[in-house]
XYZ file of C-alpha atoms in Angstrom:
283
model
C -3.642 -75.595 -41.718
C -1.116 -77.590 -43.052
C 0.038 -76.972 -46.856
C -0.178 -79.601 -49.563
C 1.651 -79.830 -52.229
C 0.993 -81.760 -55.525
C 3.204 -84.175 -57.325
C 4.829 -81.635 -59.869
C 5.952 -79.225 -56.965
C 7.681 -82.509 -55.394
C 9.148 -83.908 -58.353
C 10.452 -80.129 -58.611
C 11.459 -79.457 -54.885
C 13.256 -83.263 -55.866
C 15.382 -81.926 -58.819
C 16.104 -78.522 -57.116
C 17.774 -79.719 -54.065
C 19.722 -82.674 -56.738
C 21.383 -79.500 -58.456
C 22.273 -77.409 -55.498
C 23.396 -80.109 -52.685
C 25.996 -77.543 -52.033
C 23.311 -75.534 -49.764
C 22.587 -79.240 -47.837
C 18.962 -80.201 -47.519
C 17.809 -77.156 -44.391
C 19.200 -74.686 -47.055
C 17.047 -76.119 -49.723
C 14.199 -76.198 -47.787
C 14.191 -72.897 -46.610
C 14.095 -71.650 -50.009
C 11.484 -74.085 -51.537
C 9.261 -72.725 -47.747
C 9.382 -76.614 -46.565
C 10.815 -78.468 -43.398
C 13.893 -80.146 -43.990
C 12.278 -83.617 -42.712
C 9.727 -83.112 -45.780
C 12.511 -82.299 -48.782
C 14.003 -85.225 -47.230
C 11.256 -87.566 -47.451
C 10.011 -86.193 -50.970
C 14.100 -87.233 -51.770
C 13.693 -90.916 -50.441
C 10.980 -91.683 -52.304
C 11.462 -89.707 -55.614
C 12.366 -90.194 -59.365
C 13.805 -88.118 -61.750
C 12.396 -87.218 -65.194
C 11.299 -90.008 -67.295
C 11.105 -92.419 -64.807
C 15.188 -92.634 -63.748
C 15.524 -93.874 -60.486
C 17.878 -92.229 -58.316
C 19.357 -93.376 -55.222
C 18.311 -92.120 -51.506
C 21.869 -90.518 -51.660
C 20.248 -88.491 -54.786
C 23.100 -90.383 -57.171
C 21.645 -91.936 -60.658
C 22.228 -95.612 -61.500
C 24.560 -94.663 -64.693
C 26.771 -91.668 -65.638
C 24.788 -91.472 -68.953
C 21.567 -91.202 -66.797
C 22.983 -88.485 -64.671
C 24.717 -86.393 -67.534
C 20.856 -86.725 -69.481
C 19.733 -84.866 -66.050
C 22.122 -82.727 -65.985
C 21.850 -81.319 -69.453
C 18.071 -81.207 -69.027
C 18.403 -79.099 -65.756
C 20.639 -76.656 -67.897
C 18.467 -76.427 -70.787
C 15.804 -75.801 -68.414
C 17.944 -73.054 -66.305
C 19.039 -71.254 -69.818
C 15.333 -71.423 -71.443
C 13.942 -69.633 -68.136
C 17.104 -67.149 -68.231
C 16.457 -66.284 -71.676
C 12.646 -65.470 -71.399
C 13.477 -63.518 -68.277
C 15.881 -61.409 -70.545
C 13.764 -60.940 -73.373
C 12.996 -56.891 -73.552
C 11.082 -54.542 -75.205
C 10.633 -50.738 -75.245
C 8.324 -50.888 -72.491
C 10.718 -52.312 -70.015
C 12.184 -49.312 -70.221
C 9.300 -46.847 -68.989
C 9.526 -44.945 -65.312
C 7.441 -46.665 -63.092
C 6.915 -43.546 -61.149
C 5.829 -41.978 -65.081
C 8.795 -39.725 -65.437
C 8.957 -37.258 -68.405
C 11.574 -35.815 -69.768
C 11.786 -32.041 -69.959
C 13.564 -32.600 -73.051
C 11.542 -35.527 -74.842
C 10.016 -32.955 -77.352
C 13.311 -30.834 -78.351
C 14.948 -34.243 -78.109
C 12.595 -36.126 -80.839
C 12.575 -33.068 -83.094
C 16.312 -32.946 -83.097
C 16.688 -37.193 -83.317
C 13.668 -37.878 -84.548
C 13.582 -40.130 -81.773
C 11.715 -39.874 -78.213
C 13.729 -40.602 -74.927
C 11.762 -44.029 -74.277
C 13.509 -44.958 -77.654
C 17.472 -43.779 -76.264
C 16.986 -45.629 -72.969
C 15.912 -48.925 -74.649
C 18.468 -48.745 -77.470
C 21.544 -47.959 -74.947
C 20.140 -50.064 -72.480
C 19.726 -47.698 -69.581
C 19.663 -48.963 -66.472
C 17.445 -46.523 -63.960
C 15.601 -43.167 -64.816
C 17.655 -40.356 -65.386
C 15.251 -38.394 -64.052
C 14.361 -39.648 -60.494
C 16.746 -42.801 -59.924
C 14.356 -45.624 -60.200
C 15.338 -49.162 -61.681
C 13.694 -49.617 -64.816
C 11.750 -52.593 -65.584
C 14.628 -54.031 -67.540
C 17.047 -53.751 -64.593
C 14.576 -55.560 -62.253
C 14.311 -58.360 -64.765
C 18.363 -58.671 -65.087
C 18.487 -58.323 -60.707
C 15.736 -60.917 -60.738
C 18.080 -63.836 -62.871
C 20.886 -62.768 -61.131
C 19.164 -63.491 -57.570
C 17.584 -66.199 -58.914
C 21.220 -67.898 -60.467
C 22.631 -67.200 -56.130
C 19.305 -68.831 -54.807
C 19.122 -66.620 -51.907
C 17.423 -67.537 -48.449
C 14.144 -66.724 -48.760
C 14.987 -64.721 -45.276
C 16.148 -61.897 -47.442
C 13.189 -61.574 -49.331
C 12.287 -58.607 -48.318
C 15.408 -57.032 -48.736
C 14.739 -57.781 -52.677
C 11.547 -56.276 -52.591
C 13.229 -53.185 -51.068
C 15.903 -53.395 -53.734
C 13.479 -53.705 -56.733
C 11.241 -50.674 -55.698
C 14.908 -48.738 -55.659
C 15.019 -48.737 -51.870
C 18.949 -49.115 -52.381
C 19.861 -48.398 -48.376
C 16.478 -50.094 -47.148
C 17.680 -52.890 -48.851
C 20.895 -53.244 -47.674
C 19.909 -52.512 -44.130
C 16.904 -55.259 -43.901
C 19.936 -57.602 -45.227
C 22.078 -56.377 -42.260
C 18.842 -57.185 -39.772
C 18.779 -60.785 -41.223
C 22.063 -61.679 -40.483
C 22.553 -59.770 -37.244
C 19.096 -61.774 -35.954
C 19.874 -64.932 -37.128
C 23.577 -64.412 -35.410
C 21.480 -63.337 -31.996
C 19.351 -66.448 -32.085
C 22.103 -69.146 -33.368
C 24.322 -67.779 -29.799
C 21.523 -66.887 -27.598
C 22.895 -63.575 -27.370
C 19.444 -61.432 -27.429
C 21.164 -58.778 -25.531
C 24.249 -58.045 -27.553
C 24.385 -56.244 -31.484
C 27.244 -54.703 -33.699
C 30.653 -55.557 -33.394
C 30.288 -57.101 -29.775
C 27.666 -59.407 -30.652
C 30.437 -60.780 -33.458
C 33.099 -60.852 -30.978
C 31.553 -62.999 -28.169
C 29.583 -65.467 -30.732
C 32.726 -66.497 -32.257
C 35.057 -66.232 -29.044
C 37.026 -69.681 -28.501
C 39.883 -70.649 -26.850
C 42.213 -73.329 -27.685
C 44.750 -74.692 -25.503
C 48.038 -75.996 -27.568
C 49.746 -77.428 -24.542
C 46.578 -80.224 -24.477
C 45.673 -79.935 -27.892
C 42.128 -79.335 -27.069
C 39.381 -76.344 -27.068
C 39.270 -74.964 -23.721
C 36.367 -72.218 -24.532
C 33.197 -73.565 -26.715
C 32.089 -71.125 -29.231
C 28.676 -70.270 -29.239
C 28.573 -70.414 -32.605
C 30.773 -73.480 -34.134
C 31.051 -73.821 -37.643
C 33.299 -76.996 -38.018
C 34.782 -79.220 -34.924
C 37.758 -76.938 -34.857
C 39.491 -80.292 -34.755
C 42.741 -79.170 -36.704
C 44.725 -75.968 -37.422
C 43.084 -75.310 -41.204
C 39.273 -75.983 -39.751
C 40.887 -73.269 -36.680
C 42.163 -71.435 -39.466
C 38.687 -71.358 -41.458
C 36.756 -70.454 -38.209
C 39.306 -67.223 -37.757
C 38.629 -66.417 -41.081
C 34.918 -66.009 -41.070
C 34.954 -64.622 -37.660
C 37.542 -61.891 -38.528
C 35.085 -61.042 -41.897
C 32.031 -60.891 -39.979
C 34.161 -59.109 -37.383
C 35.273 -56.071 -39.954
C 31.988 -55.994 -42.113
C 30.166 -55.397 -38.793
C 32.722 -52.830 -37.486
C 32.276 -51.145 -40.841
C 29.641 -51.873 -43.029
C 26.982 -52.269 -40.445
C 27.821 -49.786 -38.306
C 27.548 -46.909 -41.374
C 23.943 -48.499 -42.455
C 22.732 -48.587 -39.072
C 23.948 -45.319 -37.307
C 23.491 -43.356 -40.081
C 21.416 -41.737 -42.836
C 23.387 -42.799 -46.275
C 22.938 -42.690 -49.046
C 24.109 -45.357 -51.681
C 23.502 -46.794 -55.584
C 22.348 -49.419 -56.959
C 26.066 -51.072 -57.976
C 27.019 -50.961 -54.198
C 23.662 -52.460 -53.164
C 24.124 -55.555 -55.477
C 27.185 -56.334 -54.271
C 26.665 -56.008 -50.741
C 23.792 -57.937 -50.522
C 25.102 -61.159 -51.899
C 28.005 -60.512 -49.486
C 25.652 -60.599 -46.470
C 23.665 -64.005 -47.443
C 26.899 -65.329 -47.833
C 27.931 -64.684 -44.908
C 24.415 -66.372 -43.594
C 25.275 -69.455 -45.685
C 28.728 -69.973 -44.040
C 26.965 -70.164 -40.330
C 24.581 -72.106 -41.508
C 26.109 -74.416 -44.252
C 27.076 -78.261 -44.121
C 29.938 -79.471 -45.309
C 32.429 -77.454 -47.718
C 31.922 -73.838 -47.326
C 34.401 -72.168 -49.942
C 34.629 -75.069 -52.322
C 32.583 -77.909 -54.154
């Protein structure tokens, strides 16, 4: 059955894809769970807040209109930030109900129980068995939220959040590797080989033409620096799948929480820059 959406999640879907053209309209629709064709319909036929009209190119009329957008979107973005952030002592309580061995000798020697410590030093996962507490998830979740991940690597959050740190990564790896397998048509090939023939091109200098397709083509090649861009991602992917990849996928690790955060943005990146119009290191 098909899914309907009312006016307010338009109007939304509308401002959303205004203030992050830099993912192109398939990138904003993947994360707002619509077909492009729709977003870009909604877009055609939409209006800003307070009735100012925008272009089909998603422009405003006036500078002063677009700045008034502008400032409203960041009011918006910094209210929502803000309530995410706001914490009390219960946001920093086990979720798996740890206690402290300690908590008694540690109140009658502080006059203060361990719940108190963890939300006055702002811990961020239980000392005790490792889990993220409730605080942590909140900061993770406006941190995500700020990169406006595909919703592909949903799951890899949900992993992340319930402290599956090397689940998480791992399902992230499985995105990217898939998506690369489909986008080439190369069902049959994983790892570092899969890298190597995707992004395999030839180009002939003496003609001044490509003279082997790649099956993945992120620009037209058409001039040394879009060559030079291609090489670049291709050699990236090339050495995060020889290393990275291979370590979560061959074997049993064991990682934390910092190196999970940071490698996860690393591999939707790397699925925005196959997948991304336009630009892809600059605005």
């Amino acid at each position: 059955m098909k899914k309907k959406h009312d006016k307010q999640f338009k109007e939304d879907a509308v401002k959303y894809y205004m203030v992050h053209k830099g993912l192109g309209v398939r990138g904003c629709a993947q994360n707002l769970d619509v077909s492009a064709s729709t977003l870009s319909k909604w877009n055609r036929n939409s209006k800003s807040d307070d009735g100012i009209e925008v272009r089909g190119s998603g422009n405003y009329y006036s500078d002063e209109q677009k700045e008034i957008a502008r400032l409203k979107c960041e009011l918006r973005d910094t209210k929502d930030t803000l309530d995410v952030l706001s914490m009390s002592k219960g946001d920093y309580k086990c979720k798996n109900n740890c206690t402290i061995i300690e908590d008694k000798k540690l109140k009658e020697k502080l006059g203060i129980e361990f719940i108190d410590l963890a939300y006055r030093f702002d811990f961020k996962v239980c000392v005790k068995c490792g889990a993220l507490y409730p605080a942590s998830i909140k900061k993770i979740k406006a941190y995500y939220n700020m990169l406006q991940l595909p919703a592909t690597f949903n799951k890899a959050l949900d992993l992340l959040y319930i402290s599956q740190y090397e689940s998480a990564v791992r399902e992230a790896i499985i995105v990217l590797e898939n998506e690369i397998q489909k986008m080439s048509g190369l069902r049959d090939f994983n790892g570092f080989k899969l890298i190597s023939e995707a992004f395999k091109y030839s180009y002939d200098s003496k003609n001044a033409r490509i003279s082997l397709e790649p099956k993945i083509k992120i620009n037209s090649l058409g001039n040394i620096t879009e060559r030079n861009e291609y090489e670049g991602l291709q050699f990236m992917l090339m050495g995060f799948f020889k290393g990275i990849r291979n370590i979560y996928m061959h074997k049993n690790v064991s990682t934390t929480i910092m190196i999970s955060l940071n490698l996860i943005p690393q591999i939707a990146f790397y699925y925005y820059l196959i997948h991304s119009e336009g630009p892809k290191y600059t605005k």
